[in-house]
């Protein structure tokens, strides 16, 4: 019961912060996701340093993630000269490359590879959020901040996780076909399908109240987020299996680390960006 209460409180705080910052305005959205990107990369680098015999510069990687988020937000909303921020991001990349000459670590290539992998795997997805939240509005002949699109990605992920857990718990023993037993033995096909159906139902509800996309487009977005979110979950499971750990951290009581919480989103967000750009 104590663990359940801890998990519940953590989940409520997490949801309130994410929803509140996303809905409030673009500045609060930027600050939230930029800080999450930096903290998640710091956690990722800590894990690989401790369990993969690496020595990645955690602070510089975290700073680079925040800067990258700032670059894309500045560029998308047309605020100021984003080239200066881009130059600063380039400086952090050069610093991480050149400093390996002076750190005298045993495996510089491993440090480089993991540092740049962190930027692609963690920083880039969070930096892409303004590409779906800041959109052209023909009614005002300019850009507008439409929080429903990034928020819908997380709603679909939450519904998919909830549906997968409920349906998997109820029907998994009767339909015991595993989705990816080599990586995650607890995931089942029936659970994943149940999660997808709940996400599609959430898409229909959003379409009923929100203008912008047609019903088929909302359903397509929910399907894309569900499928790629599942892959994102499996990717992090593969990382943890490779490193021999259960959780990526303990910053979220009862839920593990930030990487555990945002694993699905790290693959689902780029997929959503591509989908919305194509429709």
mmCIF file of N, CA, C and O in Angstrom, residues 201-211 213 215 218:
data_model
loop_
_atom_site.group_PDB
_atom_site.id
_atom_site.type_symbol
_atom_site.label_atom_id
_atom_site.label_comp_id
_atom_site.label_asym_id
_atom_site.label_seq_id
_atom_site.Cartn_x
_atom_site.Cartn_y
_atom_site.Cartn_z
ATOM 1 N N UNK A 201 -9.598 5.166 -29.192
ATOM 2 C CA UNK A 201 -10.785 5.740 -28.560
ATOM 3 C C UNK A 201 -10.490 7.152 -28.045
ATOM 4 O O UNK A 201 -11.311 8.063 -28.185
ATOM 5 N N UNK A 202 -9.300 7.344 -27.468
ATOM 6 C CA UNK A 202 -8.910 8.672 -26.998
ATOM 7 C C UNK A 202 -8.800 9.648 -28.158
ATOM 8 O O UNK A 202 -9.176 10.822 -28.040
ATOM 9 N N UNK A 203 -8.307 9.175 -29.299
ATOM 10 C CA UNK A 203 -8.205 10.028 -30.491
ATOM 11 C C UNK A 203 -9.585 10.483 -30.954
ATOM 12 O O UNK A 203 -9.768 11.642 -31.357
ATOM 13 N N UNK A 204 -10.561 9.582 -30.904
ATOM 14 C CA UNK A 204 -11.931 9.939 -31.302
ATOM 15 C C UNK A 204 -12.508 10.988 -30.364
ATOM 16 O O UNK A 204 -13.206 11.919 -30.806
ATOM 17 N N UNK A 205 -12.224 10.869 -29.078
ATOM 18 C CA UNK A 205 -12.709 11.863 -28.106
ATOM 19 C C UNK A 205 -12.071 13.219 -28.370
ATOM 20 O O UNK A 205 -12.748 14.263 -28.357
ATOM 21 N N UNK A 206 -10.761 13.241 -28.606
ATOM 22 C CA UNK A 206 -10.078 14.504 -28.897
ATOM 23 C C UNK A 206 -10.643 15.142 -30.159
ATOM 24 O O UNK A 206 -10.894 16.354 -30.201
ATOM 25 N N UNK A 207 -10.856 14.340 -31.194
ATOM 26 C CA UNK A 207 -11.424 14.867 -32.440
ATOM 27 C C UNK A 207 -12.790 15.502 -32.198
ATOM 28 O O UNK A 207 -13.133 16.529 -32.806
ATOM 29 N N UNK A 208 -13.576 14.919 -31.302
ATOM 30 C CA UNK A 208 -14.924 15.429 -31.036
ATOM 31 C C UNK A 208 -14.883 16.832 -30.450
ATOM 32 O O UNK A 208 -15.770 17.650 -30.713
ATOM 33 N N UNK A 209 -13.843 17.133 -29.671
ATOM 34 C CA UNK A 209 -13.783 18.418 -28.985
ATOM 35 C C UNK A 209 -12.809 19.405 -29.611
ATOM 36 O O UNK A 209 -12.871 20.603 -29.313
ATOM 37 N N UNK A 210 -11.897 18.936 -30.449
ATOM 38 C CA UNK A 210 -10.837 19.792 -30.975
ATOM 39 C C UNK A 210 -10.911 19.852 -32.496
ATOM 40 O O UNK A 210 -11.033 18.826 -33.162
ATOM 41 N N UNK A 211 -10.831 21.037 -33.027
ATOM 42 C CA UNK A 211 -10.777 21.208 -34.481
ATOM 43 C C UNK A 211 -9.312 21.209 -34.930
ATOM 44 O O UNK A 211 -8.409 21.473 -34.165
ATOM 45 N N UNK A 213 -7.596 18.532 -37.085
ATOM 46 C CA UNK A 213 -7.402 17.328 -37.876
ATOM 47 C C UNK A 213 -8.731 16.614 -38.072
ATOM 48 O O UNK A 213 -9.632 16.714 -37.241
ATOM 49 N N UNK A 215 -11.040 13.147 -38.358
ATOM 50 C CA UNK A 215 -11.070 11.966 -37.498
ATOM 51 C C UNK A 215 -10.039 10.929 -37.940
ATOM 52 O O UNK A 215 -9.294 10.375 -37.112
ATOM 53 N N UNK A 218 -6.593 11.976 -36.825
ATOM 54 C CA UNK A 218 -6.366 11.755 -35.395
ATOM 55 C C UNK A 218 -6.145 10.272 -35.109
ATOM 56 O O UNK A 218 -5.266 9.902 -34.327
#
